[in-house]
Structure formats: structure tokens, C-alpha cells
Short mmCIF file of C-alpha atoms in Angstrom, two decimals:
data_model
loop_
_atom_site.label_atom_id
_atom_site.label_comp_id
_atom_site.label_asym_id
_atom_site.label_seq_id
_atom_site.Cartn_x
_atom_site.Cartn_y
_atom_site.Cartn_z
CA TYR A 1 43.00 22.17 -9.82
CA VAL A 2 41.53 23.19 -6.45
CA SER A 3 40.16 26.67 -5.80
CA GLY A 4 38.05 28.49 -3.23
CA ARG A 5 34.63 29.91 -3.89
CA GLY A 6 34.83 33.54 -4.87
CA SER A 7 37.63 35.13 -2.89
CA ARG A 8 37.70 32.46 -0.15
CA VAL A 9 41.11 31.02 0.65
CA GLY A 10 42.40 28.59 3.27
CA SER A 11 43.58 25.11 4.03
CA PHE A 12 41.85 22.02 2.71
CA ALA A 13 42.19 18.23 2.75
CA LEU A 14 41.88 16.21 -0.42
CA LYS A 15 41.36 12.46 -0.02
CA VAL A 16 41.80 10.26 -3.09
CA THR A 17 40.62 6.64 -2.99
CA ASP A 18 40.72 3.88 -5.54
CA SER A 19 37.18 3.32 -6.79
CA SER A 20 37.87 0.18 -8.79
CA ALA A 21 35.26 -2.54 -8.33
CA GLU A 22 36.00 -5.50 -6.11
CA ALA A 23 35.92 -9.03 -7.54
CA GLY A 24 32.33 -10.07 -8.19
CA GLU A 25 30.84 -6.57 -7.94
CA THR A 26 30.37 -6.12 -11.68
CA CYS A 27 30.15 -8.23 -14.80
CA GLN A 28 33.57 -6.84 -15.78
CA THR A 29 35.14 -8.07 -12.50
CA PRO A 30 33.70 -11.57 -11.93
CA VAL A 31 35.05 -14.16 -9.52
CA ALA A 32 36.55 -16.97 -11.64
CA LEU A 33 35.21 -20.45 -10.94
CA GLY A 34 37.25 -23.52 -11.76
CA SER A 35 35.90 -26.86 -12.89
CA GLY A 36 34.65 -29.84 -10.93
CA ALA A 37 32.93 -29.61 -7.57
CA ILE A 38 33.01 -26.09 -6.13
CA LYS A 39 31.31 -24.39 -3.18
CA VAL A 40 31.62 -20.63 -2.77
CA SER A 41 30.09 -18.37 -0.16
CA GLY A 42 29.24 -14.73 -0.66
CA SER A 43 26.92 -11.86 0.11
CA ASN A 44 24.99 -9.42 -2.06
CA VAL A 45 24.34 -6.98 0.82
CA ASP A 46 26.82 -4.36 -0.45
CA ALA A 47 26.57 -5.30 -4.14
CA PRO A 48 25.59 -2.56 -6.57
CA GLU A 49 22.15 -2.69 -8.16
CA VAL A 50 21.98 -4.34 -11.60
CA SER A 51 19.22 -4.51 -14.19
CA THR A 52 20.74 -7.32 -16.28
CA VAL A 53 18.83 -10.31 -14.96
CA CYS A 54 17.09 -13.28 -16.58
CA GLY A 55 13.35 -13.84 -16.18
CA ASP A 56 10.80 -11.38 -14.86
CA ILE A 57 13.06 -9.60 -12.34
CA SER A 58 13.67 -5.98 -13.39
CA SER A 59 16.52 -5.11 -11.01
CA THR A 60 18.37 -6.67 -8.10
CA ARG A 61 21.71 -6.83 -6.29
CA GLY A 62 24.06 -9.68 -7.11
CA VAL A 63 27.53 -11.15 -7.20
CA TRP A 64 29.12 -12.08 -10.56
CA TYR A 65 30.99 -15.32 -11.28
CA GLU A 66 32.55 -16.62 -14.49
CA LEU A 67 33.35 -20.08 -15.80
CA VAL A 68 34.28 -21.72 -19.09
CA GLY A 69 31.99 -24.51 -20.27
CA SER A 70 33.39 -28.01 -20.48
CA GLY A 71 30.62 -29.53 -22.60
CA ASN A 72 29.31 -31.26 -19.47
CA VAL A 73 26.17 -30.76 -17.44
CA LEU A 74 26.51 -27.94 -14.91
CA THR A 75 24.58 -28.66 -11.72
CA LEU A 76 24.19 -25.82 -9.25
CA TRP A 77 22.17 -24.90 -6.22
CA THR A 78 21.91 -22.25 -3.54
CA CYS A 79 19.71 -24.20 -1.11
CA ASP A 80 22.06 -24.37 1.85
CA PRO A 81 21.86 -23.38 5.54
CA GLU A 82 24.31 -20.53 4.74
CA THR A 83 21.82 -18.96 2.29
CA THR A 84 19.72 -16.40 4.14
CA PHE A 85 17.52 -15.07 1.31
CA ASP A 86 15.68 -16.26 -1.80
CA ALA A 87 18.83 -16.61 -3.91
CA ARG A 88 18.49 -17.07 -7.66
CA VAL A 89 21.10 -17.62 -10.39
CA SER A 90 21.04 -16.07 -13.87
CA ILE A 91 23.38 -17.61 -16.47
CA PHE A 92 24.56 -15.52 -19.43
CA THR A 93 26.84 -15.76 -22.46
CA GLY A 94 28.43 -12.89 -24.35
CA ASP A 95 30.29 -9.75 -23.42
CA CYS A 96 29.12 -7.60 -20.51
CA GLY A 97 27.80 -4.93 -22.87
CA GLY A 98 25.51 -7.42 -24.62
CA LEU A 99 24.75 -10.40 -22.39
CA THR A 100 22.38 -13.12 -23.57
CA CYS A 101 20.34 -14.98 -20.97
CA GLU A 102 20.87 -18.72 -21.36
CA ALA A 103 19.13 -20.07 -18.25
CA PHE A 104 18.00 -19.09 -14.76
CA THR A 105 16.66 -20.57 -11.55
CA THR A 106 13.18 -19.54 -10.42
CA SER A 107 12.27 -21.35 -7.23
CA SER A 108 13.08 -20.63 -3.63
CA CYS A 109 14.42 -23.24 -1.22
CA SER A 110 11.27 -24.74 0.22
CA GLU A 111 10.98 -28.43 1.03
CA LEU A 112 9.35 -29.04 -2.36
CA THR A 113 11.84 -27.12 -4.52
CA GLN A 114 15.29 -28.08 -3.22
CA ALA A 115 16.26 -29.92 -6.41
CA PRO A 116 19.49 -28.69 -8.00
CA PHE A 117 19.34 -26.77 -11.27
CA GLN A 118 21.02 -28.39 -14.31
CA PHE A 119 22.28 -26.71 -17.46
CA ASN A 120 24.15 -28.15 -20.47
CA THR A 121 27.34 -26.19 -21.17
CA VAL A 122 29.18 -25.87 -24.48
CA ALA A 123 32.92 -26.57 -24.37
CA GLY A 124 35.00 -23.40 -24.51
CA VAL A 125 32.08 -20.97 -24.07
CA LYS A 126 32.43 -18.32 -21.33
CA TYR A 127 29.47 -18.17 -18.96
CA SER A 128 28.69 -15.30 -16.59
CA LEU A 129 26.68 -16.27 -13.51
CA LEU A 130 24.89 -13.73 -11.34
CA VAL A 131 23.75 -14.86 -7.87
CA HIS A 132 20.98 -12.46 -6.84
CA GLY A 133 17.68 -11.97 -5.06
CA THR A 134 14.26 -11.18 -6.48
CA SER A 135 14.61 -7.42 -5.89
CA PRO A 136 17.18 -4.83 -4.72
CA SER A 137 15.95 -5.31 -1.13
CA GLU A 138 16.31 -9.14 -1.25
CA VAL A 139 19.84 -9.43 0.15
CA GLY A 140 21.87 -11.64 2.45
CA SER A 141 24.53 -14.33 2.56
CA PHE A 142 24.55 -17.25 0.15
CA SER A 143 26.32 -20.46 -0.66
CA LEU A 144 26.60 -21.54 -4.31
CA THR A 145 27.47 -25.19 -4.92
CA MET A 146 28.39 -26.33 -8.42
CA THR A 147 29.38 -29.60 -10.04
CA SER A 148 30.22 -30.35 -13.65
CA ASP A 149 29.50 -33.90 -14.77
CA SER A 150 29.52 -35.67 -18.09
CA ASN A 151 26.04 -35.91 -19.56
CA ASN A 152 26.87 -39.55 -20.35
CA THR A 153 24.88 -39.85 -23.59
CA ALA A 154 27.59 -41.66 -25.57
CA CYS A 155 28.06 -45.43 -25.38
CA ALA A 156 31.84 -44.94 -25.09
CA SER A 157 31.37 -42.99 -21.86
CA ALA A 158 28.80 -45.36 -20.31
CA LEU A 159 29.27 -45.95 -16.61
CA PRO A 160 29.47 -49.53 -15.29
CA ILE A 161 26.68 -50.80 -13.06
CA THR A 162 28.15 -51.31 -9.62
CA ALA A 163 25.02 -51.93 -7.55
CA ALA A 164 24.78 -55.22 -5.67
CA ALA A 165 21.17 -55.81 -6.75
CA ASN A 166 20.30 -58.42 -9.40
CA THR A 167 17.37 -56.48 -10.87
CA TYR A 168 17.72 -53.27 -12.85
CA PHE A 169 14.91 -51.07 -14.15
CA GLY A 170 14.82 -48.84 -17.22
CA THR A 171 12.99 -48.20 -20.47
CA THR A 172 13.66 -48.33 -24.18
CA GLU A 173 10.56 -46.30 -25.06
CA GLY A 174 11.36 -43.45 -27.41
CA ILE A 175 14.68 -44.93 -28.52
#
């Protein structure tokens, strides 16, 4: 129903646009990640502000991803020349209305903190990942690299030693 104010009448233009969220803009519309080695690029510049973040960050802008755990170790990092801001990753389980923080990265990409972040996944569990900055004004482009490797704690899945050296180092302390 369209009407004029009071007794005003005349022509008008009504523009209707689809306001559905783009992939990755919300927890309900995440970008699906497969398994294995993956590298995705994105930007949180136009992302809506969110307050669901792990750690001591109260609100930020981020891009949502989703993956299903394989029971392997998930290794991920954002330290890449394509990343133009202090990108962090929050990892959640549960539905979007009641997310539970499982893990999160805390360090920026300085020379001392470029180590990848590792997280043990549970097979079949859905994980929501939010790539974000430390505040709503911390925005830019990012590259998220992810690998999923066996944690190799079972004798049956032991990897053969293939090094050419004759000496190997290790420890049996705590076994």
C-alpha cells in the first residue's frame, strides 16, 4: 500500500531489492570449506558488524566459513602477503543462535608469531569459523590457509621414516 501524505498525490518510483545476505556475511550464510589443503581469499571491509567472537574482542567485522570435522588436526593461518590487517580466527560449534567458542587465534603476524594455529577436530561435528579483526575498524583483505592432517597418535597410522640420515632423535619420557 502506497499513499501520499495528507492530500498529496502524484507519481512515485518504488525500487525493490533483494536484501538476502551474501555467502559469508552471516553465520547463517557461511562459505563452505572442503577438506584437505585449502586457501581462500576474502575481505571483511563490507562485512556487517558482529558481536559473537571468541576471546576479549567485544565486536568486529568478519567473514563466516563452515566445515565438518574429520577427526584430524586442523591447521590454519592468516599470515600471508595478501592479509592486510591483524586477522584473527574464531572457531565455534553449535547453531548460530547459540554458538560455543571452541578455539581462537590471538597473535598478529609478526616475525615471532607466524606459527600456524592447530586445533583437534571431532569427526562429523560442524564448525563455524569467523575470520575477523580486533575491532569493527580493523578491516582489509585476508588469505586463510587450512590443512587437515591426521594427528598420528595410533601405531597403525604411524608414518615411515624416510630421511636419509642414520641418526634419529626423540624421547620416551612421559610414556
